[in-house]
Each structure stands twice: as structure tokens, then as C-alpha cells.
Coordinates of C-alpha atoms and ligand atoms in Angstrom, one line a residue:
Chain H
M71 CA 0.3 0.3 0.3
M72 CA 2.4 2.7 1.1
R73 CA 4.4 1.3 -1.9
R74 CA 1.2 2.2 -4.4
L75 CA 1.5 5.5 -2.6
G76 CA 4.5 6.2 -3.6
T77 CA 4.5 5.3 -7.1
M78 CA 1.1 7.9 -7.6
L79 CA 3.7 10.4 -6.0
Y80 CA 5.7 10.7 -8.9
P81 CA 2.5 11.7 -11.1
I82 CA 1.1 14.2 -8.6
A83 CA 4.1 16.0 -8.6
T84 CA 4.5 16.6 -12.4
L85 CA 1.0 18.0 -12.0
V86 CA 1.9 20.0 -9.6
A87 CA 5.1 21.7 -11.8
L88 CA 2.9 22.1 -14.9
V89 CA 0.3 23.9 -13.0
V90 CA 3.0 26.0 -11.2
I91 CA 4.7 26.6 -14.4
W92 CA 0.9 27.4 -16.4
Y93 CA 0.8 30.1 -12.9
A94 CA 3.9 31.5 -13.3
A95 CA 3.7 32.1 -17.2
V96 CA 0.5 33.4 -16.9
K97 CA 1.4 36.1 -14.5
L98 CA 5.1 36.6 -15.8
F99 CA 3.9 37.2 -19.3
H100 CA 0.3 38.9 -18.3
V101 CA -1.3 36.4 -20.6
P102 CA -4.8 38.4 -20.6
A103 CA -7.8 35.6 -19.2
Y104 CA -8.9 35.1 -22.5
L105 CA -6.3 33.3 -24.1
L106 CA -5.0 31.7 -20.7
P107 CA -7.1 31.8 -17.3
L108 CA -5.0 30.9 -14.5
P109 CA -5.4 27.4 -13.3
G110 CA -7.3 28.7 -10.1
D111 CA -9.9 30.4 -12.6
V112 CA -9.9 27.7 -13.9
I113 CA -10.6 25.6 -10.8
E114 CA -13.4 28.2 -9.8
R115 CA -15.2 27.6 -13.0
I116 CA -15.2 23.5 -12.7
R117 CA -17.0 24.1 -9.1
E118 CA -19.1 26.8 -10.7
D119 CA -20.6 24.8 -13.5
F120 CA -19.9 21.0 -11.7
W121 CA -23.4 19.6 -12.2
F122 CA -23.6 21.6 -15.8
L123 CA -20.3 19.8 -17.1
L124 CA -21.2 16.6 -15.4
H125 CA -24.4 16.7 -17.3
H126 CA -22.5 16.9 -20.4
S127 CA -19.6 14.5 -19.3
W128 CA -22.3 11.9 -19.0
I129 CA -23.4 12.2 -22.3
T130 CA -20.1 12.2 -24.0
T131 CA -19.0 9.2 -21.5
G132 CA -21.9 7.4 -22.7
I133 CA -20.7 7.6 -26.6
T134 CA -17.2 7.1 -25.8
L135 CA -18.1 3.9 -23.9
G136 CA -20.4 2.9 -26.9
G137 CA -18.1 3.5 -29.6
F138 CA -15.6 1.4 -27.6
V139 CA -17.7 -1.6 -26.9
L140 CA -18.3 -1.3 -30.6
S141 CA -15.0 -1.6 -31.2
I142 CA -14.0 -4.6 -29.4
V143 CA -17.1 -6.4 -30.8
I144 CA -16.4 -5.6 -34.2
G145 CA -12.7 -5.1 -34.1
V146 CA -12.1 -8.7 -32.3
P147 CA -14.2 -10.8 -34.5
L148 CA -13.2 -9.1 -37.5
A149 CA -9.5 -9.8 -36.5
I150 CA -10.2 -13.6 -36.0
V151 CA -11.9 -13.3 -39.6
L152 CA -9.2 -12.0 -41.1
V153 CA -6.3 -14.4 -39.3
A154 CA -8.4 -17.1 -40.4
S155 CA -8.5 -16.5 -43.6
K156 CA -5.9 -15.6 -46.1
T157 CA -7.8 -14.9 -49.0
L158 CA -9.9 -12.1 -46.8
E159 CA -6.6 -10.8 -45.0
R160 CA -5.1 -10.0 -48.5
A161 CA -8.0 -8.6 -50.3
V162 CA -9.5 -6.6 -46.8
M163 CA -6.1 -5.4 -44.8
P164 CA -4.7 -3.2 -47.3
W165 CA -8.0 -1.2 -47.4
L166 CA -8.0 -1.4 -43.8
I167 CA -4.7 0.0 -43.6
L168 CA -5.2 2.9 -46.4
S169 CA -8.5 3.7 -44.4
Q170 CA -6.4 5.0 -41.5
T171 CA -4.4 7.4 -43.1
F172 CA -7.3 9.0 -44.1
P173 CA -8.4 12.0 -41.6
K174 CA -11.4 10.1 -39.8
V175 CA -12.7 13.5 -39.0
A176 CA -13.2 14.5 -42.6
L177 CA -15.6 11.7 -42.4
A178 CA -17.8 12.7 -39.5
P179 CA -19.9 15.4 -41.6
L180 CA -20.5 12.5 -44.5
V181 CA -21.3 10.0 -41.4
V182 CA -23.6 12.6 -40.4
V183 CA -25.3 13.7 -44.0
W184 CA -25.8 9.9 -44.5
F185 CA -27.3 8.9 -40.7
G186 CA -28.3 12.2 -39.4
L187 CA -28.0 13.4 -35.7
G188 CA -29.3 11.0 -33.8
L189 CA -26.8 8.8 -31.0
G190 CA -26.0 5.7 -34.0
P191 CA -24.0 8.2 -36.3
K192 CA -21.7 9.1 -33.4
L193 CA -21.2 5.4 -32.3
V194 CA -20.3 5.2 -36.0
V195 CA -17.6 8.1 -35.8
T196 CA -16.6 6.8 -33.1
F197 CA -16.0 3.7 -33.7
L198 CA -14.5 4.5 -36.6
V199 CA -11.8 6.6 -35.1
A200 CA -11.2 3.7 -32.2
F201 CA -11.2 0.4 -33.7
F202 CA -8.3 -0.2 -35.1
P203 CA -6.2 -0.2 -32.3
V204 CA -8.0 -3.4 -31.2
L205 CA -8.1 -4.7 -34.6
V206 CA -4.2 -4.9 -35.4
S207 CA -3.4 -5.6 -31.6
T208 CA -6.1 -8.8 -31.8
I209 CA -4.0 -9.9 -35.4
V210 CA -0.9 -9.4 -33.8
G211 CA -1.9 -11.4 -30.5
L212 CA -3.3 -14.6 -32.7
R213 CA -0.7 -14.4 -34.6
S214 CA 2.2 -14.3 -32.1
I215 CA 2.4 -17.9 -30.4
E216 CA 5.1 -20.1 -30.0
R217 CA 5.4 -23.3 -32.2
E218 CA 5.4 -25.3 -29.3
M219 CA 2.2 -24.7 -28.4
I220 CA 1.0 -25.0 -31.7
E221 CA 2.6 -28.1 -31.4
L222 CA 1.0 -28.9 -28.0
A223 CA -2.3 -28.5 -29.6
R224 CA -1.9 -30.5 -32.6
A225 CA -0.1 -33.5 -29.9
V226 CA -3.1 -33.4 -28.1
R227 CA -5.6 -33.7 -31.1
A228 CA -7.3 -30.4 -30.2
S229 CA -9.9 -29.2 -33.3
T230 CA -9.5 -25.9 -34.9
L231 CA -11.7 -24.8 -32.6
Q232 CA -10.5 -26.0 -29.7
T233 CA -7.4 -24.7 -30.9
F234 CA -9.0 -21.0 -30.9
W235 CA -10.6 -21.6 -27.7
H236 CA -8.2 -23.0 -25.5
F237 CA -4.7 -21.6 -26.5
R238 CA -4.9 -19.0 -29.5
L239 CA -7.4 -16.7 -27.5
P240 CA -6.2 -16.8 -24.2
L241 CA -2.8 -15.9 -25.5
A242 CA -4.1 -13.3 -27.4
L243 CA -5.6 -11.6 -24.7
P244 CA -2.4 -9.7 -23.3
N245 CA -2.3 -8.1 -27.3
I246 CA -5.9 -7.5 -26.9
F247 CA -6.0 -5.6 -23.6
A248 CA -3.5 -3.2 -25.1
G249 CA -4.9 -2.7 -27.9
M250 CA -8.2 -1.4 -25.4
K251 CA -6.4 0.7 -23.9
V252 CA -4.9 2.7 -26.5
S253 CA -8.5 2.1 -28.1
V254 CA -10.5 3.7 -25.1
A255 CA -8.3 6.8 -25.3
F256 CA -8.7 7.0 -29.5
S257 CA -12.8 6.7 -27.9
V258 CA -12.7 10.1 -26.5
V259 CA -11.5 11.9 -29.2
G260 CA -14.4 10.1 -31.4
A261 CA -16.8 11.0 -29.3
V262 CA -15.7 14.5 -29.3
I263 CA -14.9 14.8 -33.0
A264 CA -18.9 13.3 -33.0
E265 CA -20.0 16.0 -31.0
W266 CA -18.6 18.6 -33.2
V267 CA -20.7 17.5 -36.4
G268 CA -24.1 17.4 -34.8
A269 CA -24.7 17.6 -31.6
N270 CA -26.6 20.0 -28.9
A271 CA -25.6 18.5 -26.0
G272 CA -21.7 16.6 -24.4
L273 CA -18.3 18.0 -23.9
G274 CA -17.6 18.3 -28.0
Y275 CA -20.9 20.3 -28.0
L276 CA -19.6 22.4 -25.3
L277 CA -16.0 23.3 -27.0
L278 CA -17.6 24.6 -29.8
Q279 CA -19.7 26.4 -27.7
A280 CA -16.9 27.9 -25.5
N281 CA -14.7 28.7 -28.6
A282 CA -17.8 30.6 -30.7
N283 CA -18.1 32.9 -27.0
L284 CA -14.1 33.5 -26.7
D285 CA -15.1 31.6 -23.1
T286 CA -11.7 29.9 -22.3
G287 CA -12.3 29.2 -18.8
L288 CA -15.2 26.8 -20.3
L289 CA -13.0 25.9 -22.9
F290 CA -9.8 24.8 -19.9
A291 CA -12.8 23.4 -17.9
V292 CA -14.1 20.8 -20.8
L293 CA -10.5 19.8 -21.4
V294 CA -10.2 19.0 -17.9
A295 CA -13.6 16.9 -17.8
L296 CA -12.1 15.1 -20.9
M297 CA -9.2 14.1 -19.3
V298 CA -10.5 12.8 -16.6
I299 CA -12.8 11.0 -18.7
G300 CA -10.0 9.6 -20.8
V301 CA -8.0 8.5 -17.3
V302 CA -11.0 6.8 -15.4
L303 CA -11.6 4.9 -19.0
Y304 CA -8.2 4.0 -19.3
Y305 CA -7.7 2.8 -15.6
A306 CA -11.0 1.1 -16.1
V307 CA -9.5 -1.1 -19.0
E308 CA -6.4 -1.7 -17.0
L309 CA -8.4 -2.6 -14.0
V310 CA -10.7 -5.1 -16.1
E311 CA -7.2 -6.8 -17.5
R312 CA -5.5 -7.4 -14.2
L313 CA -8.6 -9.4 -13.4
V314 CA -8.8 -11.5 -16.3
I315 CA -5.0 -12.4 -17.3
P316 CA -3.5 -11.9 -13.6
W317 CA -1.3 -14.6 -14.8
H318 CA 0.1 -12.5 -17.8
S319 CA 3.9 -11.1 -16.7
T320 CA 3.6 -7.5 -17.4
I321 CA 0.9 -7.2 -14.5
R322 CA 3.0 -9.4 -12.7
L323 CA 6.0 -7.5 -12.8
Q324 CA 3.9 -4.3 -11.9
N325 CA 2.7 -5.5 -8.3
P326 CA 5.4 -8.3 -7.0
T327 CA 3.6 -8.3 -3.9
A328 CA 0.7 -10.7 -5.8
Chain P
M265 CA -1.3 -52.1 -26.2
A266 CA 2.2 -50.4 -27.2
Q267 CA 3.1 -50.1 -30.3
P268 CA 6.3 -50.5 -32.7
I269 CA 8.0 -47.5 -34.7
T270 CA 9.4 -48.0 -38.4
I271 CA 11.6 -44.9 -39.6
S272 CA 13.1 -46.3 -42.8
G273 CA 14.9 -43.9 -44.8
V274 CA 14.2 -40.6 -43.6
S275 CA 15.6 -37.2 -44.4
K276 CA 14.3 -33.8 -43.0
T277 CA 15.7 -30.7 -45.2
F278 CA 14.2 -27.1 -43.6
G279 CA 14.1 -24.8 -46.5
S280 CA 15.5 -25.6 -50.1
G281 CA 18.4 -24.6 -52.0
T282 CA 21.9 -23.0 -50.5
A283 CA 20.4 -21.8 -47.6
G284 CA 17.9 -25.1 -46.8
V285 CA 19.5 -27.2 -43.6
Q286 CA 19.5 -30.7 -43.7
A287 CA 18.2 -31.7 -39.8
L288 CA 18.3 -35.5 -41.0
Q289 CA 19.4 -38.1 -43.4
D290 CA 18.7 -41.7 -44.0
V291 CA 17.7 -42.4 -40.3
D292 CA 16.7 -45.9 -39.9
L293 CA 15.2 -47.4 -37.0
E294 CA 13.0 -50.0 -35.7
V295 CA 12.0 -49.5 -31.9
A296 CA 9.7 -52.8 -30.9
A297 CA 6.5 -52.2 -29.3
G298 CA 7.2 -52.1 -25.5
E299 CA 11.2 -51.2 -26.2
F300 CA 12.5 -48.2 -24.5
V301 CA 14.9 -46.9 -26.7
A302 CA 17.4 -43.2 -25.6
I303 CA 18.9 -40.8 -28.3
V304 CA 22.2 -38.9 -27.5
G305 CA 23.7 -36.4 -29.8
A306 CA 25.4 -33.1 -30.1
S307 CA 23.1 -30.4 -30.0
G308 CA 21.4 -29.4 -33.6
C309 CA 22.1 -33.1 -34.6
G310 CA 18.2 -33.2 -35.8
K311 CA 17.2 -35.2 -32.2
S312 CA 14.4 -33.2 -32.1
T313 CA 13.3 -32.9 -35.5
L314 CA 13.1 -36.9 -35.5
L315 CA 10.8 -36.7 -32.6
R316 CA 8.6 -34.3 -34.1
L317 CA 8.5 -36.6 -37.6
V318 CA 7.7 -39.5 -35.3
G319 CA 5.0 -37.1 -33.4
G320 CA 3.5 -36.6 -36.6
L321 CA 4.0 -32.7 -36.5
A322 CA 5.9 -32.6 -39.1
P323 CA 6.1 -34.2 -42.4
P324 CA 9.8 -35.8 -43.5
T325 CA 11.2 -34.7 -46.9
S326 CA 11.7 -38.5 -47.8
G327 CA 11.1 -41.6 -46.3
R328 CA 8.2 -43.3 -44.5
I329 CA 7.8 -43.7 -40.9
E330 CA 5.3 -45.9 -39.4
I331 CA 3.5 -46.2 -36.0
G332 CA 1.9 -49.8 -35.4
G333 CA 2.2 -50.3 -39.0
K334 CA 0.3 -47.1 -39.9
P335 CA 1.6 -44.6 -41.6
V336 CA 2.1 -41.0 -39.4
V337 CA 0.7 -38.1 -41.5
E338 CA -0.5 -36.9 -37.9
P339 CA -0.3 -37.1 -34.5
S340 CA -2.0 -39.8 -33.6
P341 CA -3.9 -40.9 -30.2
G342 CA -2.0 -43.0 -27.9
I343 CA 1.0 -41.1 -27.9
G344 CA 2.1 -38.5 -25.2
I345 CA 4.8 -36.0 -26.2
V346 CA 6.9 -34.0 -23.8
F347 CA 8.4 -31.3 -25.5
Q348 CA 11.9 -29.3 -24.6
T349 CA 10.1 -26.7 -22.9
P350 CA 7.6 -27.4 -21.4
V351 CA 4.9 -25.1 -23.0
L352 CA 2.2 -24.7 -20.1
L353 CA -0.9 -22.9 -20.4
P354 CA -0.1 -19.7 -18.3
W355 CA -3.5 -18.7 -17.1
R356 CA -4.3 -22.8 -16.0
T357 CA -3.3 -23.9 -12.6
V358 CA -0.5 -27.2 -12.6
E359 CA -3.7 -29.6 -11.9
Q360 CA -5.7 -27.8 -15.4
N361 CA -2.7 -27.8 -17.2
V362 CA -2.1 -31.6 -16.7
Q363 CA -6.0 -32.5 -17.1
L364 CA -5.3 -30.3 -20.7
P365 CA -5.4 -33.6 -22.7
L366 CA -8.8 -35.2 -21.0
V367 CA -10.4 -31.4 -21.5
I368 CA -9.6 -31.7 -24.9
Q369 CA -10.7 -35.2 -25.5
R370 CA -13.5 -35.0 -23.6
S371 CA -13.0 -37.7 -21.5
G372 CA -14.2 -38.2 -17.8
D373 CA -12.8 -36.4 -14.8
A374 CA -10.1 -38.0 -13.5
A375 CA -9.2 -36.3 -10.7
Q376 CA -7.6 -38.9 -8.8
R377 CA -5.2 -39.9 -11.3
I378 CA -4.4 -36.3 -12.3
Q379 CA -3.2 -36.5 -8.0
D380 CA -1.5 -39.6 -8.2
L381 CA 1.0 -38.2 -11.0
L382 CA 1.7 -35.3 -9.6
E383 CA 2.2 -37.0 -6.1
L384 CA 4.3 -39.3 -8.0
V385 CA 6.7 -36.6 -9.5
G386 CA 6.7 -35.1 -6.3
L387 CA 4.4 -31.7 -6.5
R388 CA 1.9 -32.2 -4.3
G389 CA 0.6 -29.2 -2.6
F390 CA 1.2 -27.1 -6.0
E391 CA -1.9 -28.1 -7.6
R392 CA -3.5 -25.2 -7.5
R393 CA -0.6 -23.0 -8.3
R394 CA 0.0 -21.5 -11.3
P395 CA 3.3 -22.4 -13.8
Y396 CA 4.9 -18.9 -13.1
E397 CA 5.6 -19.8 -9.5
L398 CA 7.0 -22.8 -10.3
S399 CA 10.7 -23.6 -10.9
G400 CA 12.0 -24.9 -14.1
G401 CA 12.5 -28.4 -12.9
M402 CA 8.7 -28.1 -11.4
Q403 CA 7.5 -27.3 -15.0
Q404 CA 9.0 -29.7 -16.7
R405 CA 7.6 -32.4 -14.3
V406 CA 4.5 -30.9 -14.7
A407 CA 4.7 -31.5 -18.6
L408 CA 5.5 -34.9 -18.1
C409 CA 2.6 -35.6 -16.2
R410 CA 0.6 -34.0 -18.7
A411 CA 1.7 -36.3 -21.5
L412 CA 0.7 -39.3 -19.1
V413 CA -2.4 -38.5 -18.0
T414 CA -3.9 -40.3 -20.9
D415 CA -2.1 -43.2 -20.5
P416 CA -0.1 -43.4 -24.1
S417 CA 1.1 -46.7 -25.4
L418 CA 3.7 -44.2 -26.8
L419 CA 6.1 -42.0 -25.0
L420 CA 7.9 -38.9 -26.7
M421 CA 10.2 -37.1 -24.6
D422 CA 12.4 -34.4 -25.5
E423 CA 14.9 -33.7 -22.3
P424 CA 12.2 -34.2 -20.2
F425 CA 15.0 -33.9 -17.2
G426 CA 16.9 -31.1 -18.4
A427 CA 16.4 -28.4 -15.9
L428 CA 16.4 -30.8 -12.6
D429 CA 19.1 -31.3 -10.0
A430 CA 21.5 -34.4 -10.6
L431 CA 19.2 -36.4 -7.5
T432 CA 15.8 -35.5 -8.5
R433 CA 16.8 -36.2 -11.9
E434 CA 17.8 -39.6 -10.6
Q435 CA 14.6 -40.0 -9.0
M436 CA 12.3 -39.2 -11.6
N437 CA 14.6 -41.9 -13.8
L438 CA 13.7 -44.4 -11.0
E439 CA 9.9 -43.1 -11.6
L440 CA 9.5 -43.8 -15.3
Q441 CA 11.7 -47.0 -15.6
R442 CA 8.7 -48.1 -12.9
I443 CA 5.8 -46.6 -15.5
W444 CA 7.3 -48.2 -18.2
L445 CA 8.0 -51.3 -16.4
E446 CA 4.6 -51.6 -15.2
T447 CA 2.4 -50.0 -18.1
G448 CA 4.8 -51.7 -20.8
K449 CA 4.5 -48.1 -23.0
T450 CA 7.2 -47.9 -26.3
V451 CA 9.4 -45.2 -25.0
L452 CA 11.3 -42.7 -27.0
L453 CA 13.6 -41.0 -24.9
I454 CA 16.1 -37.8 -26.0
T455 CA 18.5 -36.9 -23.2
H456 CA 21.9 -35.0 -23.2
S457 CA 23.2 -37.6 -20.2
I458 CA 24.6 -41.0 -21.0
T459 CA 24.4 -42.1 -17.6
E460 CA 20.2 -41.7 -17.7
A461 CA 20.5 -42.8 -21.5
V462 CA 22.1 -46.2 -20.7
M463 CA 20.4 -46.2 -16.9
L464 CA 17.1 -46.5 -18.7
A465 CA 17.2 -47.6 -22.3
D466 CA 17.4 -50.7 -24.1
R467 CA 18.7 -49.1 -26.7
V468 CA 21.2 -46.1 -27.3
V469 CA 21.0 -44.6 -30.6
V470 CA 24.2 -42.3 -30.9
M471 CA 23.4 -39.4 -33.6
T472 CA 26.2 -37.6 -35.6
P473 CA 25.6 -34.2 -36.7
R474 CA 25.2 -31.9 -39.8
P475 CA 23.5 -34.0 -41.7
G476 CA 21.7 -35.7 -38.8
R477 CA 22.0 -39.7 -38.8
I478 CA 22.3 -42.7 -36.9
R479 CA 26.0 -43.5 -36.1
E480 CA 25.5 -46.2 -34.0
I481 CA 22.9 -48.5 -31.4
I482 CA 24.1 -49.3 -28.6
E483 CA 22.3 -52.2 -26.9
V484 CA 22.8 -52.2 -23.4
K485 CA 22.2 -56.0 -21.9
L486 CA 21.5 -54.6 -17.8
P487 CA 18.8 -56.5 -15.8
R488 CA 15.7 -54.7 -15.0
P489 CA 14.8 -53.0 -12.6
R490 CA 17.8 -51.2 -12.9
D491 CA 18.8 -48.7 -10.0
F492 CA 21.8 -46.6 -9.8
S493 CA 23.9 -48.6 -8.3
A494 CA 24.0 -50.2 -11.5
L495 CA 26.2 -47.3 -12.1
R496 CA 29.4 -49.5 -10.7
D497 CA 28.4 -52.3 -13.0
A498 CA 31.3 -53.1 -15.6
A499 CA 28.5 -53.5 -18.3
F500 CA 27.3 -50.1 -17.4
H501 CA 30.4 -48.4 -17.6
E502 CA 31.3 -49.8 -20.8
A503 CA 28.3 -48.8 -22.7
C504 CA 28.8 -45.1 -21.3
E505 CA 32.5 -45.4 -22.5
R506 CA 31.3 -46.9 -25.8
I507 CA 28.6 -43.8 -26.2
R508 CA 31.2 -41.0 -25.0
M509 CA 33.9 -42.2 -27.6
L510 CA 31.2 -42.3 -30.2
M511 CA 29.9 -38.8 -29.4
N512 CA 33.8 -37.5 -29.1
A513 CA 34.7 -38.7 -32.4
S514 CA 32.3 -36.7 -33.6
G515 CA 33.1 -33.5 -32.4
F516 CA 31.2 -33.2 -29.1
V517 CA 33.2 -33.0 -25.6
E518 CA 30.8 -33.0 -22.9
Ligands
ATP748 N1 11.7 -25.1 -37.9 C1 13.1 -25.3 -38.2 N2 13.3 -24.4 -39.2 C2 14.6 -24.5 -39.9 N3 15.3 -24.8 -39.5 C3 15.2 -25.7 -38.2 C4 13.6 -26.1 -37.5 N4 13.9 -26.7 -36.5 C5 15.2 -27.3 -36.7 N5 16.2 -27.1 -37.7 C6 17.7 -27.0 -37.5 O1 17.8 -28.3 -38.1 C7 18.7 -29.0 -37.1 C8 18.4 -29.9 -35.8 O2 17.3 -29.0 -34.8 P1 16.9 -29.9 -33.8 O3 15.9 -28.6 -33.3 O4 16.3 -31.2 -33.8 O5 18.4 -30.6 -32.5 P2 18.4 -31.2 -31.5 O6 19.5 -32.3 -31.6 O7 16.7 -31.4 -30.9 O8 19.1 -30.0 -30.8 P3 18.9 -29.7 -29.5 O9 20.1 -30.6 -28.2 O10 20.2 -28.8 -29.0 O11 18.1 -29.7 -28.7 C9 19.5 -27.8 -36.2 O12 20.2 -27.0 -37.4 C10 18.3 -26.4 -36.7 O13 18.7 -25.3 -36.8
MG749 MG1 16.7 -30.5 -29.3

């Protein structure tokens, strides 16, 4: 427990240092508040508009989670299919990779034109931004199985399905979780983009509003809210990871006491 | 119901052209049903490759392999393989790892059998541990239990005791001999220990490296059951010396 606390001290120290630099910079260079408000002002703004921010954060979190879940329920099976079929992989993978070089922000308005303004299109945009890491890591995970492991599966005469279920999938889980951690962070970005192009609520929407009104205080308050959402979701995924694959070395090495 | 193995004119080349590696060349070997054969030879001389071919995990480039008169095309039922590394599934407990072949083959519950096997290799009390909590030698013993749990009629072992201390190793040797005497399996054992080979085997196959061939087959004519007091026996000594000489001649120094 003491060690936990000890490791938490480092990021907190970094945060304090950054806030101090921020504060000093504003004071030192007389930065006007509409460009960069003081840390204290941002905190004050968050306190003032707490319930308002919470309401919009809730909406954005919903879209983020929805898109993230879509990324998993589509990304993982898609990876499985691509690994299973060489033909399909050859046909589809280059296009999937190409699609990633494409700025997905540019797709968002199109999705709105096609699907309208409801929840659906927002989930689609978030999914488009977030699914690739899950897809790629799942593919890597399913592929990176040692030769002797495969030989063991064959020696015990496991069927293709059994080999997948008892060997390949569990062995891919560490990679899948690595992809999910990237993906959940991308999902927050995706949700904000989705709310930029057709929303009347949510943090992305607030961001546009604040920008239009030169309300830098609100802008910063929203950024803080987004950060909190991102960090909480990231650690939630990590918690699930600890529960699902406690046997994996990356987790064991993190808490040697366990 | 042990089965004989027939290996005739088997060669194995990995890759092709100038980049190809010839791992085995013209290997001929007859293993009788219920016979215990040990294979020794320098590192990289193709021992594991030969075991893989017999196990049906890879096809020979040329030649034939038969188990019980049937050509090997895939891992046949009734074989147990101990790989050179333990390859345990990290999310399964010791018990569950041993149980794996039964789960795959949907055989009934064999809790008692698993208990007995773990007891036999000195791993009682570790049933619920995960592989990463075990030493290398303990992991190897779990792998041995996993190979034995289906009571295979053919046992293929690739240096199963390599990571054990001398004393535990001798114990394991005696246990293996006892199991073999009781069940009459056909056993193919790869080992780097000449003593182990002579102690356990009816015949010891000495291989030469690059390409892997059978240099000579030594018959060990010692009465069973053997124990380590046989080490002082003249016949034991003679067999060991002969094997050592053959291996030295092919550039191997133990
Ligand atoms: N899958 C493979 N692809 C290419 N070459 C291989 C492969 N497996 C084995 N070889 C080569 O075949 C030769 C024999 O390898 P093998 O593993 O059978 O040796 P070994 O006698 O078991 O050695 P050791 O005692 O070190 O385990 C080696 O030269 C190795 O490089
Ligand atoms: Mg080997």
C-alpha cells in the first residue's frame, strides 16, 4: 500500500510542477485571461458549473463507451476472421490500413449527412476513430503463438475450434488488452469529433460553444473533464485486464507482492 | 497395447536450395513394441526434429515413418509428447495443465489420476499453483504428468529432465522406469545425459551432427529393474564409455 502511494506521488508531482509553470507563465508574461486563464480560475469555473459539466460529461462518456464497445465487438471478431482466412486478409487488410491514413475527422460530416443526428452516427464516428488499435493488436496476438504451443495443441489432437478457444484466444488476450487501452483513449477523441459535427449536448458541443464565445474558462474546464474521462476509462480497462489475465507477466511484474 | 515404430530412410531438410538445412539424413530405426530407446547426440544434430516426425508434427522430406504399421500423417491418438520446453498454459493451474489433454478429448473426470501423477513427480501441494510460480524443473515435471495423463501407449520425450538437479533427476529416472515396467509403453527418450540413457534404455541411439544420422546403436544388456548402484557395474561402465567415445569422435565434448 505504501508503495502504491509512493508511485502515485510521481505523477502528482508532475501535475503540481505543470500547474506552477502554468501559473508562473500567466503572471510573468501577463497573458490575458481570454487566452490562458489562471489555474485557480479554471478550478473555480469547474466548481461553479459542476453539475452542468457533469451532465455533458455523462453524455460524452456514453458515446465514448458505446464507440469503444463497438470497437471491441466488431474489431475482435474481424481480427479473428482475418487471421483465419488468408484470402480475406489479403483482400481487406490493405484497405483497412489505407483507411487509417485517411483523416477520420473528415468522415464525421459525411456520417452525419448519411445517418442524421441521432446517437447512432455518433457511435459510428467514435467506432471509426477507435477500432483500429483493437483490430491490429488482436491480429498480432492471434499470430504470435510459439511453435511448441501449436505443436502441443496438435499433439493433444485439439480441433481448430478447440485450438482457438484453449490456446490462441487466451494467448492473444494480453495483446488485445494493449489494443483496448489505446482504443479507449481514441474513443474519447472520437466522441468529441462526433459531437463537433452534429450535437446539441456533450463536451464536444460545449467545446464549440466555448470557442465561439471566447469563453476560455469553459474551454479549459471541458478539457479537464475530457482528461478525467480518459484517465478513468483507461484505468477501468486496466482493472479489467488485471482481473482477466492476472497470469500475464506485465501485470505480475507491476505488483510483485501479489 | 504398445506399438512398434518403423523409421525407414527418413531425411528432413528445412528450407530449400543453398539456404536449406539438412537436419536428418537417411535415418533407419526400428523400435519394437514396448521397447525403451534413448537418443543422444550433439546439440543441433536433429534429435528434436526426429521426435517431431515420429509425433506426426512435421512430415519427413523423404522416407517413411510408421507407428503400429500405419504411416504417420498427423499426431496419432495414444501418444504422449514431452517437449523440450514445458509449454504450460500460464492461465491454467498445475492441475488444469495436467488435465488439458483430457479436456480436449472430452474424457471423463480424472481427478484421482491427476493427483497420483503429481504425487509421483513430487508436486503434491502445488496443484493450485500457476506455472510462473514453479521452478523450471517443476514445470518440466508438470509437462511430464500432462503427457502421461492419457496413459499413452507411445511416449515421446525431449530432454524431459534437463532442468532438474542430479538427485531429483535420478528419482525421476527411477519413476519413469517403474511406470514403463508397469505399463509396457514404447518410449523414445532424448537426453544429453549418457548415464540417464544407459540407465533407462534397452538401446541407445547415438547420432552425428550435420546432417543428423545414426552413428551407432548400443544395446544395454543390464537386468531390470535397474537402479543407480548399477553405475558400478562393468557393463554399465562399458556402455557409457562406448557412447562417450562415439560422441567425442563426432566432435562432441560433454
Ligand atoms: N523449424 C525449423 N526451421 C529451420 N530449421 C530448423 C527447424 N527446426 C530445426 N531446424 C534445424 O535443424 C537442425 C536440428 O535441430 P533440432 O532441434 O532437431 O536439434 P536437436 O538435436 O534437438 O538439438 P538440441 O540438443 O540443441 O535440442 C538444426 O540445425 C536446426 O537449426
Ligand atoms: Mg532439441
